[in-house]
PDB file of C-alpha atoms in Angstrom:
ATOM      1  CA  MET R   1       7.831 -13.169  22.611  1.00 37.00           C
ATOM      2  CA  THR R   2      11.470 -14.287  22.401  1.00 35.00           C
ATOM      3  CA  THR R   3      13.137 -13.933  19.029  1.00 38.00           C
ATOM      4  CA  THR R   4      16.601 -13.967  17.563  1.00 35.00           C
ATOM      5  CA  ALA R   5      17.871 -12.335  14.421  1.00 38.00           C
ATOM      6  CA  THR R   6      21.078 -12.176  12.448  1.00 34.00           C
ATOM      7  CA  ILE R   7      21.776  -8.694  11.137  1.00 32.00           C
ATOM      8  CA  ILE R   8      23.767  -8.414   7.919  1.00 35.00           C
ATOM      9  CA  VAL R   9      24.613  -4.741   7.661  1.00 34.00           C
ATOM     10  CA  ASP R  10      25.981  -4.828   4.117  1.00 40.00           C
ATOM     11  CA  ASP R  11      22.748  -6.170   2.580  1.00 37.00           C
ATOM     12  CA  PRO R  12      19.801  -4.213   4.018  1.00 34.00           C
ATOM     13  CA  LEU R  13      17.359  -5.323   1.316  1.00 34.00           C
ATOM     14  CA  LYS R  14      17.748  -9.078   1.658  1.00 37.00           C
ATOM     15  CA  LEU R  15      14.546 -10.617   2.988  1.00 34.00           C
ATOM     16  CA  ARG R  16      14.879 -13.705   5.139  1.00 33.00           C
ATOM     17  CA  SER R  17      12.147 -16.260   5.674  1.00 33.00           C
ATOM     18  CA  VAL R  18      12.019 -17.213   9.334  1.00 33.00           C
ATOM     19  CA  ALA R  19       9.396 -19.934   9.076  1.00 34.00           C
ATOM     20  CA  GLU R  20      11.696 -22.217  11.042  1.00 32.00           C
ATOM     21  CA  ARG R  21      11.489 -19.898  14.046  1.00 38.00           C
ATOM     22  CA  PRO R  22       8.755 -20.458  16.639  1.00 34.00           C
ATOM     23  CA  ASP R  23       7.254 -17.018  16.088  1.00 55.00           C
ATOM     24  CA  LYS R  24       6.814 -17.628  12.332  1.00 78.00           C
ATOM     25  CA  GLN R  25       7.672 -14.191  11.021  1.00 83.00           C
ATOM     26  CA  GLN R  26       9.242 -12.777   7.908  1.00 87.00           C
ATOM     27  CA  THR R  27      11.782 -10.120   8.720  1.00 82.00           C
ATOM     28  CA  SER R  28      14.495  -8.226   6.878  1.00 81.00           C
ATOM     29  CA  ASN R  29      17.933  -6.980   7.684  1.00 77.00           C
ATOM     30  CA  ALA R  30      16.757  -3.455   6.882  1.00 79.00           C
ATOM     31  CA  LEU R  31      14.035  -3.692   9.528  1.00 80.00           C
ATOM     32  CA  GLN R  32      16.432  -5.016  12.156  1.00 78.00           C
ATOM     33  CA  LEU R  33      18.822  -2.137  11.463  1.00 76.00           C
ATOM     34  CA  LEU R  34      16.091   0.206  12.711  1.00 75.00           C
ATOM     35  CA  ALA R  35      15.724  -1.587  16.050  1.00 75.00           C
ATOM     36  CA  SER R  36      18.016  -1.294  19.055  1.00 75.00           C
ATOM     37  CA  GLY R  37      18.127  -2.550  22.618  1.00 79.00           C
ATOM     38  CA  GLY R  38      19.052  -6.123  21.785  1.00 77.00           C
ATOM     39  CA  ILE R  39      15.486  -7.212  20.954  1.00 80.00           C
ATOM     40  CA  PRO R  40      14.590  -7.749  17.282  1.00 80.00           C
ATOM     41  CA  CYS R  41      11.685  -5.865  15.786  1.00 82.00           C
ATOM     42  CA  GLU R  42       8.706  -8.030  14.870  1.00 84.00           C
ATOM     43  CA  GLY R  43       8.092  -8.571  11.159  1.00 88.00           C
ATOM     44  CA  ILE R  44       5.257  -9.945   9.039  1.00 93.00           C
ATOM     45  CA  PRO R  45       3.500 -12.997  10.525  1.00 92.00           C
ATOM     46  CA  ILE R  46       3.824 -16.127   8.414  1.00 91.00           C
ATOM     47  CA  ILE R  47       0.386 -17.750   8.346  1.00 92.00           C
ATOM     48  CA  GLU R  48       0.607 -21.073   6.560  1.00 91.00           C
ATOM     49  CA  ASP R  49      -3.118 -21.875   6.449  1.00 93.00           C
ATOM     50  CA  THR R  50      -4.460 -19.880   3.496  1.00 94.00           C
ATOM     51  CA  TRP R  51      -7.979 -19.535   4.922  1.00 95.00           C
ATOM     52  CA  THR R  52      -6.630 -18.096   8.166  1.00 94.00           C
ATOM     53  CA  ARG R  53      -4.287 -15.867   6.183  1.00 95.00           C
ATOM     54  CA  ARG R  54      -7.225 -14.607   4.114  1.00 96.00           C
ATOM     55  CA  GLN R  55      -9.095 -13.495   7.232  1.00 96.00           C
ATOM     56  CA  TRP R  56      -5.990 -11.804   8.636  1.00 95.00           C
ATOM     57  CA  MET R  57      -5.414  -9.990   5.336  1.00 97.00           C
ATOM     58  CA  LEU R  58      -9.027  -8.808   5.133  1.00 97.00           C
ATOM     59  CA  GLU R  59      -8.856  -7.460   8.679  1.00 97.00           C
ATOM     60  CA  HIS R  60      -5.777  -5.448   7.756  1.00 97.00           C
ATOM     61  CA  MET R  61      -7.544  -4.279   4.599  1.00 98.00           C
ATOM     62  CA  ALA R  62     -10.464  -3.005   6.679  1.00 98.00           C
ATOM     63  CA  GLY R  63      -7.992  -1.330   9.015  1.00 98.00           C
ATOM     64  CA  ALA R  64      -6.342   0.421   6.077  1.00 98.00           C
ATOM     65  CA  PHE R  65      -9.696   1.837   5.000  1.00 98.00           C
ATOM     66  CA  ARG R  66     -10.323   3.179   8.488  1.00 98.00           C
ATOM     67  CA  VAL R  67      -6.899   4.805   8.526  1.00 98.00           C
ATOM     68  CA  PHE R  68      -7.718   6.442   5.197  1.00 98.00           C
ATOM     69  CA  ALA R  69     -11.029   7.675   6.613  1.00 98.00           C
ATOM     70  CA  ARG R  70      -9.307   9.189   9.636  1.00 98.00           C
ATOM     71  CA  LYS R  71      -6.782  10.940   7.411  1.00 98.00           C
ATOM     72  CA  GLY R  72      -9.465  12.454   5.183  1.00 97.00           C
ATOM     73  CA  PHE R  73      -9.020  10.424   1.995  1.00 97.00           C
ATOM     74  CA  THR R  74     -12.741   9.828   1.402  1.00 95.00           C
ATOM     75  CA  GLU R  75     -14.573  11.437  -1.523  1.00 93.00           C
ATOM     76  CA  GLY R  76     -18.109  10.177  -2.114  1.00 94.00           C
ATOM     77  CA  THR R  77     -17.987   6.725  -3.692  1.00 94.00           C
ATOM     78  CA  ALA R  78     -14.465   7.234  -5.077  1.00 94.00           C
ATOM     79  CA  GLY R  79     -11.449   5.345  -3.817  1.00 95.00           C
ATOM     80  CA  HIS R  80     -10.629   1.687  -3.461  1.00 96.00           C
ATOM     81  CA  ILE R  81      -8.196  -0.826  -2.049  1.00 98.00           C
ATOM     82  CA  SER R  82      -7.813  -4.244  -3.644  1.00 97.00           C
ATOM     83  CA  LEU R  83      -6.263  -7.391  -2.218  1.00 98.00           C
ATOM     84  CA  ARG R  84      -5.284 -10.548  -4.091  1.00 98.00           C
ATOM     85  CA  ASP R  85      -6.956 -13.598  -2.547  1.00 98.00           C
ATOM     86  CA  PRO R  86      -4.501 -16.179  -1.126  1.00 97.00           C
ATOM     87  CA  VAL R  87      -6.988 -19.039  -1.592  1.00 97.00           C
ATOM     88  CA  GLN R  88      -7.983 -18.193  -5.186  1.00 97.00           C
ATOM     89  CA  PRO R  89      -5.146 -15.990  -6.501  1.00 96.00           C
ATOM     90  CA  ASP R  90      -6.954 -15.266  -9.772  1.00 96.00           C
ATOM     91  CA  THR R  91      -9.548 -13.299  -7.774  1.00 97.00           C
ATOM     92  CA  PHE R  92      -9.225 -10.258  -5.565  1.00 97.00           C
ATOM     93  CA  TRP R  93     -11.123  -8.439  -2.835  1.00 98.00           C
ATOM     94  CA  ILE R  94     -12.330  -4.856  -3.072  1.00 98.00           C
ATOM     95  CA  ASN R  95     -14.541  -2.539  -1.043  1.00 97.00           C
ATOM     96  CA  PRO R  96     -18.303  -2.334  -1.654  1.00 97.00           C
ATOM     97  CA  LEU R  97     -19.628   0.652  -3.569  1.00 96.00           C
ATOM     98  CA  GLY R  98     -20.981   3.493  -1.460  1.00 94.00           C
ATOM     99  CA  VAL R  99     -19.897   2.431   2.036  1.00 97.00           C
ATOM    100  CA  HIS R 100     -17.834   4.927   4.037  1.00 97.00           C
ATOM    101  CA  PHE R 101     -14.255   3.800   4.591  1.00 97.00           C
ATOM    102  CA  GLY R 102     -14.603   4.364   8.324  1.00 97.00           C
ATOM    103  CA  MET R 103     -17.381   1.769   8.627  1.00 96.00           C
ATOM    104  CA  LEU R 104     -15.754  -1.123   6.790  1.00 97.00           C
ATOM    105  CA  LYS R 105     -15.068  -4.528   8.335  1.00 96.00           C
ATOM    106  CA  ALA R 106     -13.504  -7.667   6.870  1.00 97.00           C
ATOM    107  CA  SER R 107     -16.947  -9.144   6.221  1.00 96.00           C
ATOM    108  CA  ASP R 108     -17.921  -6.131   4.088  1.00 97.00           C
ATOM    109  CA  MET R 109     -15.325  -6.868   1.399  1.00 98.00           C
ATOM    110  CA  VAL R 110     -16.344  -8.227  -1.993  1.00 98.00           C
ATOM    111  CA  GLN R 111     -14.490 -10.985  -3.846  1.00 98.00           C
ATOM    112  CA  ILE R 112     -14.489 -10.578  -7.632  1.00 97.00           C
ATOM    113  CA  ASN R 113     -12.946 -12.476 -10.516  1.00 95.00           C
ATOM    114  CA  GLU R 114     -11.029 -11.223 -13.543  1.00 90.00           C
ATOM    115  CA  GLU R 115     -14.290 -10.568 -15.387  1.00 91.00           C
ATOM    116  CA  GLY R 116     -15.575  -8.314 -12.618  1.00 92.00           C
ATOM    117  CA  GLN R 117     -18.183 -10.759 -11.359  1.00 95.00           C
ATOM    118  CA  VAL R 118     -18.841 -11.150  -7.641  1.00 97.00           C
ATOM    119  CA  VAL R 119     -17.811 -14.674  -6.614  1.00 97.00           C
ATOM    120  CA  GLY R 120     -17.603 -14.483  -2.838  1.00 96.00           C
ATOM    121  CA  GLY R 121     -17.758 -12.422   0.296  1.00 95.00           C
ATOM    122  CA  ASN R 122     -20.280  -9.602   0.497  1.00 96.00           C
ATOM    123  CA  ARG R 123     -22.504  -9.913  -2.578  1.00 96.00           C
ATOM    124  CA  VAL R 124     -23.042  -6.269  -3.440  1.00 97.00           C
ATOM    125  CA  ALA R 125     -21.983  -3.885  -6.207  1.00 95.00           C
ATOM    126  CA  VAL R 126     -18.427  -2.583  -6.488  1.00 95.00           C
ATOM    127  CA  ASN R 127     -16.985   0.514  -8.139  1.00 92.00           C
ATOM    128  CA  ALA R 128     -16.613  -0.122 -11.894  1.00 91.00           C
ATOM    129  CA  ALA R 129     -13.590   2.164 -12.209  1.00 88.00           C
ATOM    130  CA  GLY R 130     -12.045   0.474  -9.199  1.00 89.00           C
ATOM    131  CA  PHE R 131     -12.400  -2.920 -10.823  1.00 91.00           C
ATOM    132  CA  ALA R 132     -10.972  -1.647 -14.109  1.00 91.00           C
ATOM    133  CA  ILE R 133      -7.839  -0.133 -12.560  1.00 92.00           C
ATOM    134  CA  HIS R 134      -7.106  -2.803  -9.985  1.00 94.00           C
ATOM    135  CA  SER R 135      -7.794  -5.827 -12.172  1.00 94.00           C
ATOM    136  CA  ALA R 136      -5.320  -4.536 -14.759  1.00 94.00           C
ATOM    137  CA  ILE R 137      -2.645  -3.997 -12.111  1.00 96.00           C
ATOM    138  CA  HIS R 138      -3.120  -7.412 -10.499  1.00 96.00           C
ATOM    139  CA  ARG R 139      -3.004  -9.038 -13.931  1.00 94.00           C
ATOM    140  CA  ALA R 140       0.144  -7.198 -15.020  1.00 96.00           C
ATOM    141  CA  ARG R 141       2.028  -7.450 -11.723  1.00 96.00           C
ATOM    142  CA  PRO R 142       2.001 -10.896 -10.036  1.00 95.00           C
ATOM    143  CA  ASP R 143       4.185  -9.439  -7.269  1.00 96.00           C
ATOM    144  CA  VAL R 144       1.437  -6.991  -6.296  1.00 97.00           C
ATOM    145  CA  ASN R 145      -0.957  -8.365  -3.697  1.00 97.00           C
ATOM    146  CA  ALA R 146      -2.566  -5.042  -2.799  1.00 98.00           C
ATOM    147  CA  ALA R 147      -3.205  -1.700  -4.468  1.00 98.00           C
ATOM    148  CA  CYS R 148      -4.622   1.576  -3.140  1.00 98.00           C
ATOM    149  CA  HIS R 149      -6.174   4.482  -5.009  1.00 97.00           C
ATOM    150  CA  CYS R 150      -8.043   7.411  -3.470  1.00 95.00           C
ATOM    151  CA  HIS R 151      -8.926  10.972  -4.378  1.00 95.00           C
ATOM    152  CA  SER R 152      -6.977  12.457  -1.472  1.00 97.00           C
ATOM    153  CA  PRO R 153      -6.637  16.273  -1.343  1.00 97.00           C
ATOM    154  CA  ALA R 154      -2.888  16.800  -1.692  1.00 98.00           C
ATOM    155  CA  GLY R 155      -2.589  13.949  -4.186  1.00 98.00           C
ATOM    156  CA  LYS R 156      -5.250  15.508  -6.382  1.00 97.00           C
ATOM    157  CA  ALA R 157      -3.560  18.895  -6.136  1.00 98.00           C
ATOM    158  CA  TRP R 158      -0.113  17.587  -7.056  1.00 98.00           C
ATOM    159  CA  SER R 159      -1.501  15.414  -9.859  1.00 97.00           C
ATOM    160  CA  ALA R 160      -2.455  18.600 -11.714  1.00 97.00           C
ATOM    161  CA  PHE R 161       1.237  19.127 -12.503  1.00 97.00           C
ATOM    162  CA  GLY R 162       1.698  15.692 -14.063  1.00 96.00           C
ATOM    163  CA  LYS R 163       5.228  15.285 -12.706  1.00 96.00           C
ATOM    164  CA  ARG R 164       7.152  13.278 -10.135  1.00 97.00           C
ATOM    165  CA  LEU R 165       7.660  14.397  -6.570  1.00 98.00           C
ATOM    166  CA  GLU R 166      11.133  15.652  -5.727  1.00 98.00           C
ATOM    167  CA  ILE R 167      13.374  13.904  -3.213  1.00 98.00           C
ATOM    168  CA  ILE R 168      13.572  16.778  -0.741  1.00 97.00           C
ATOM    169  CA  ASN R 169      13.375  15.034   2.639  1.00 97.00           C
ATOM    170  CA  GLN R 170      14.021  11.685   4.275  1.00 96.00           C
ATOM    171  CA  ASP R 171      10.474  10.391   3.858  1.00 96.00           C
ATOM    172  CA  SER R 172      10.402  11.172   0.150  1.00 97.00           C
ATOM    173  CA  CYS R 173      13.426   8.892  -0.305  1.00 97.00           C
ATOM    174  CA  LEU R 174      10.887   6.053  -0.261  1.00 96.00           C
ATOM    175  CA  LEU R 175       9.982   7.315  -3.734  1.00 97.00           C
ATOM    176  CA  TRP R 176      13.541   7.188  -5.060  1.00 97.00           C
ATOM    177  CA  ASN R 177      13.503   5.142  -8.265  1.00 95.00           C
ATOM    178  CA  ASN R 178      10.013   4.083  -7.216  1.00 96.00           C
ATOM    179  CA  GLN R 179       7.465   6.477  -8.729  1.00 97.00           C
ATOM    180  CA  GLU R 180       5.864   6.816 -12.122  1.00 97.00           C
ATOM    181  CA  VAL R 181       3.493   9.304 -13.726  1.00 97.00           C
ATOM    182  CA  TYR R 182       0.537   8.405 -15.915  1.00 95.00           C
ATOM    183  CA  GLU R 183       0.556  11.431 -18.190  1.00 93.00           C
ATOM    184  CA  GLN R 184      -2.955  11.135 -19.561  1.00 86.00           C
ATOM    185  CA  PHE R 185      -6.452  11.738 -18.327  1.00 85.00           C
ATOM    186  CA  GLY R 186      -9.235   9.966 -20.141  1.00 74.00           C
ATOM    187  CA  GLY R 187     -12.017  10.702 -17.676  1.00 70.00           C
ATOM    188  CA  VAL R 188     -13.456   8.125 -15.303  1.00 68.00           C
ATOM    189  CA  VAL R 189     -11.583   4.872 -15.918  1.00 66.00           C
ATOM    190  CA  LEU R 190     -14.224   2.541 -17.328  1.00 64.00           C
ATOM    191  CA  ALA R 191     -12.587   1.302 -20.531  1.00 71.00           C
ATOM    192  CA  LYS R 192     -10.297  -1.709 -20.390  1.00 78.00           C
ATOM    193  CA  GLU R 193      -7.811   0.039 -22.672  1.00 84.00           C
ATOM    194  CA  GLU R 194      -7.375   2.907 -20.215  1.00 87.00           C
ATOM    195  CA  SER R 195      -6.814   0.582 -17.264  1.00 89.00           C
ATOM    196  CA  VAL R 196      -4.243  -1.407 -19.246  1.00 92.00           C
ATOM    197  CA  ARG R 197      -2.366   1.805 -20.054  1.00 92.00           C
ATOM    198  CA  ILE R 198      -2.307   2.705 -16.355  1.00 94.00           C
ATOM    199  CA  ALA R 199      -0.880  -0.711 -15.468  1.00 95.00           C
ATOM    200  CA  GLU R 200       1.722  -0.370 -18.216  1.00 95.00           C
ATOM    201  CA  ALA R 201       2.711   3.079 -16.932  1.00 96.00           C
ATOM    202  CA  LEU R 202       3.299   1.623 -13.464  1.00 96.00           C
ATOM    203  CA  GLY R 203       5.952  -0.592 -15.023  1.00 96.00           C
ATOM    204  CA  PRO R 204       7.465  -3.844 -13.755  1.00 95.00           C
ATOM    205  CA  GLN R 205       8.869  -2.606 -10.432  1.00 95.00           C
ATOM    206  CA  SER R 206       7.485   0.735  -9.228  1.00 96.00           C
ATOM    207  CA  ARG R 207       5.093   0.755  -6.302  1.00 97.00           C
ATOM    208  CA  THR R 208       3.794   4.326  -6.553  1.00 98.00           C
ATOM    209  CA  MET R 209       2.276   6.388  -9.336  1.00 97.00           C
ATOM    210  CA  ILE R 210       0.772   9.811  -9.890  1.00 97.00           C
ATOM    211  CA  LEU R 211      -2.276   9.731 -12.149  1.00 96.00           C
ATOM    212  CA  GLN R 212      -2.303  13.104 -13.885  1.00 95.00           C
ATOM    213  CA  ASN R 213      -5.396  15.195 -13.050  1.00 95.00           C
ATOM    214  CA  HIS R 214      -6.666  12.304 -10.956  1.00 94.00           C
ATOM    215  CA  GLY R 215      -4.759  11.289  -7.823  1.00 96.00           C
ATOM    216  CA  LEU R 216      -2.349   8.747  -6.384  1.00 98.00           C
ATOM    217  CA  LEU R 217      -1.958   4.992  -6.698  1.00 97.00           C
ATOM    218  CA  THR R 218       0.275   2.722  -4.630  1.00 98.00           C
ATOM    219  CA  CYS R 219       0.801  -1.012  -4.406  1.00 98.00           C
ATOM    220  CA  GLY R 220       2.709  -3.592  -2.416  1.00 98.00           C
ATOM    221  CA  SER R 221       3.147  -7.184  -1.374  1.00 97.00           C
ATOM    222  CA  THR R 222       0.871  -6.561   1.627  1.00 98.00           C
ATOM    223  CA  VAL R 223      -2.041  -4.196   2.070  1.00 98.00           C
ATOM    224  CA  ASP R 224      -0.086  -2.624   4.931  1.00 98.00           C
ATOM    225  CA  GLU R 225       2.821  -1.807   2.627  1.00 98.00           C
ATOM    226  CA  ALA R 226       0.563  -0.325  -0.049  1.00 98.00           C
ATOM    227  CA  ALA R 227      -1.420   1.668   2.516  1.00 98.00           C
ATOM    228  CA  TYR R 228       1.670   3.089   4.204  1.00 98.00           C
ATOM    229  CA  LEU R 229       3.098   4.121   0.847  1.00 98.00           C
ATOM    230  CA  PHE R 230      -0.179   5.895   0.101  1.00 98.00           C
ATOM    231  CA  THR R 231      -0.278   7.815   3.391  1.00 98.00           C
ATOM    232  CA  MET R 232       3.379   8.752   2.993  1.00 98.00           C
ATOM    233  CA  MET R 233       2.923   9.821  -0.632  1.00 98.00           C
ATOM    234  CA  GLU R 234      -0.103  11.952   0.225  1.00 98.00           C
ATOM    235  CA  LYS R 235       1.857  13.729   2.962  1.00 98.00           C
ATOM    236  CA  THR R 236       4.815  14.127   0.602  1.00 98.00           C
ATOM    237  CA  CYS R 237       2.552  15.867  -1.923  1.00 98.00           C
ATOM    238  CA  GLU R 238       1.412  18.221   0.826  1.00 98.00           C
ATOM    239  CA  VAL R 239       4.977  18.969   1.921  1.00 98.00           C
ATOM    240  CA  GLN R 240       6.145  19.493  -1.672  1.00 97.00           C
ATOM    241  CA  ILE R 241       3.357  22.011  -2.274  1.00 98.00           C
ATOM    242  CA  MET R 242       4.285  23.827   0.957  1.00 97.00           C
ATOM    243  CA  ALA R 243       7.976  23.888   0.029  1.00 97.00           C
ATOM    244  CA  ASP R 244       7.230  25.177  -3.468  1.00 97.00           C
ATOM    245  CA  ALA R 245       4.953  27.871  -2.056  1.00 97.00           C
ATOM    246  CA  ALA R 246       7.764  29.161   0.171  1.00 97.00           C
ATOM    247  CA  GLY R 247       9.512  30.374  -2.959  1.00 94.00           C
ATOM    248  CA  HIS R 248      13.057  29.537  -1.870  1.00 96.00           C
ATOM    249  CA  GLU R 249      15.579  27.301  -3.575  1.00 95.00           C
ATOM    250  CA  LYS R 250      15.112  23.695  -2.528  1.00 95.00           C
ATOM    251  CA  LYS R 251      18.002  21.405  -1.649  1.00 97.00           C
ATOM    252  CA  ILE R 252      17.476  18.096  -3.446  1.00 97.00           C
ATOM    253  CA  ILE R 253      18.901  15.035  -1.700  1.00 97.00           C
ATOM    254  CA  GLY R 254      21.843  13.525  -3.550  1.00 97.00           C
ATOM    255  CA  GLU R 255      21.463  10.336  -5.561  1.00 97.00           C
ATOM    256  CA  GLU R 256      23.687   8.207  -3.330  1.00 97.00           C
ATOM    257  CA  GLU R 257      22.092   9.428  -0.110  1.00 97.00           C
ATOM    258  CA  ALA R 258      18.609   8.903  -1.524  1.00 97.00           C
ATOM    259  CA  ARG R 259      19.484   5.384  -2.667  1.00 96.00           C
ATOM    260  CA  PHE R 260      20.918   4.424   0.727  1.00 94.00           C
ATOM    261  CA  THR R 261      17.920   5.813   2.618  1.00 94.00           C
ATOM    262  CA  HIS R 262      15.546   4.049   0.242  1.00 95.00           C
ATOM    263  CA  GLU R 263      17.302   0.720   0.740  1.00 92.00           C
ATOM    264  CA  VAL R 264      17.087   1.034   4.518  1.00 89.00           C
ATOM    265  CA  ASN R 265      13.495   2.280   4.729  1.00 91.00           C
ATOM    266  CA  ALA R 266      11.612   0.982   1.684  1.00 93.00           C
ATOM    267  CA  ASP R 267      11.804  -2.797   1.812  1.00 92.00           C
ATOM    268  CA  PRO R 268       8.388  -4.522   2.079  1.00 94.00           C
ATOM    269  CA  VAL R 269       8.816  -5.737   5.658  1.00 93.00           C
ATOM    270  CA  THR R 270       9.863  -2.325   6.940  1.00 93.00           C
ATOM    271  CA  LEU R 271       6.948  -0.647   5.162  1.00 96.00           C
ATOM    272  CA  TYR R 272       4.563  -3.217   6.654  1.00 96.00           C
ATOM    273  CA  THR R 273       5.954  -2.381  10.092  1.00 94.00           C
ATOM    274  CA  GLU R 274       5.658   1.364   9.498  1.00 95.00           C
ATOM    275  CA  PHE R 275       1.908   0.932   9.020  1.00 97.00           C
ATOM    276  CA  GLN R 276       1.313  -1.006  12.241  1.00 95.00           C
ATOM    277  CA  PRO R 277       0.971   2.004  14.597  1.00 95.00           C
ATOM    278  CA  ASP R 278      -1.896   3.342  12.474  1.00 97.00           C
ATOM    279  CA  PHE R 279      -3.462  -0.118  12.154  1.00 96.00           C
ATOM    280  CA  GLU R 280      -3.213  -0.875  15.870  1.00 95.00           C
ATOM    281  CA  PHE R 281      -4.724   2.515  16.666  1.00 96.00           C
ATOM    282  CA  GLU R 282      -7.748   1.597  14.560  1.00 96.00           C
ATOM    283  CA  VAL R 283      -8.012  -1.766  16.342  1.00 95.00           C
ATOM    284  CA  TRP R 284      -7.930   0.080  19.660  1.00 95.00           C
ATOM    285  CA  LYS R 285     -10.522   2.615  18.494  1.00 95.00           C
ATOM    286  CA  SER R 286     -12.819  -0.181  17.306  1.00 94.00           C
ATOM    287  CA  ARG R 287     -12.591  -1.956  20.692  1.00 92.00           C
ATOM    288  CA  GLY R 288     -11.403  -5.037  18.849  1.00 86.00           C
ATOM    289  CA  GLU R 289     -14.133  -5.044  16.183  1.00 89.00           C
ATOM    290  CA  LEU R 290     -11.549  -5.054  13.390  1.00 91.00           C
ATOM    291  CA  THR R 291      -9.898  -8.258  14.554  1.00 89.00           C
ATOM    292  CA  ASN R 292     -12.732 -10.290  16.066  1.00 83.00           C
ATOM    293  CA  GLY R 293     -13.437 -12.320  12.935  1.00 72.00           C
ATOM    294  CA  LEU R 294     -16.246 -10.153  11.547  1.00 70.00           C
TER     295      LEU R 294
END
């Protein structure tokens, strides 16, 4: 695939639509800064037909679940990923209740409306707490197309402290000015009031949150972005716990350095790209099952 790109070094966050290019991709200057060799790095495909885009999004959603399964984020029937529907934006897709993440395909996903009623896709039950949390987030944040929440081990452990992760390494700079803490625990989230409070705690811009005594929640403009943020945040919790256990003074990254690293690494297109190795590995493992239209 032949592509061209203009790199503007002084504005790494500026996203550029490249619909006029033959390859129909959305890229960013930040992403292109990470590539070398004279060949631009591929970005997010621009799929103009909403029905085709829906299928592509659901395949990536299924891939995200399989990545989570491989990384050990499953816990009984807990955990969910939601995805705003591009055809009917007032509805979203979520995983069926009680199906292992590692078995999910695009055709397994359930489309539900704002009242929690199944309106399309796989007509089976969904997790009530999952609907409560994700519906509130999608309603409060029109910029959020996908959200992830699982009861992952390190996330659960760190959530017991009810505090933000420290910016102690390059990867954690993705969380600079981009993490919130929901400092309450009201049990299983079934009440609308609790889910609204969670959405309010996330705020108007943050894409990651620690739910005290509960786990992690991430969101993004694509399911790939939200999923990568989740895998990174889970690993960051693990590393933070290891660093704290060492008992030595930690060196916190400076504000300016953290901001710069965040601007280079945390734009939506770059985060989408960061998730592709894991997604493509799942496609390879499935012998194409994930992307064959099922």
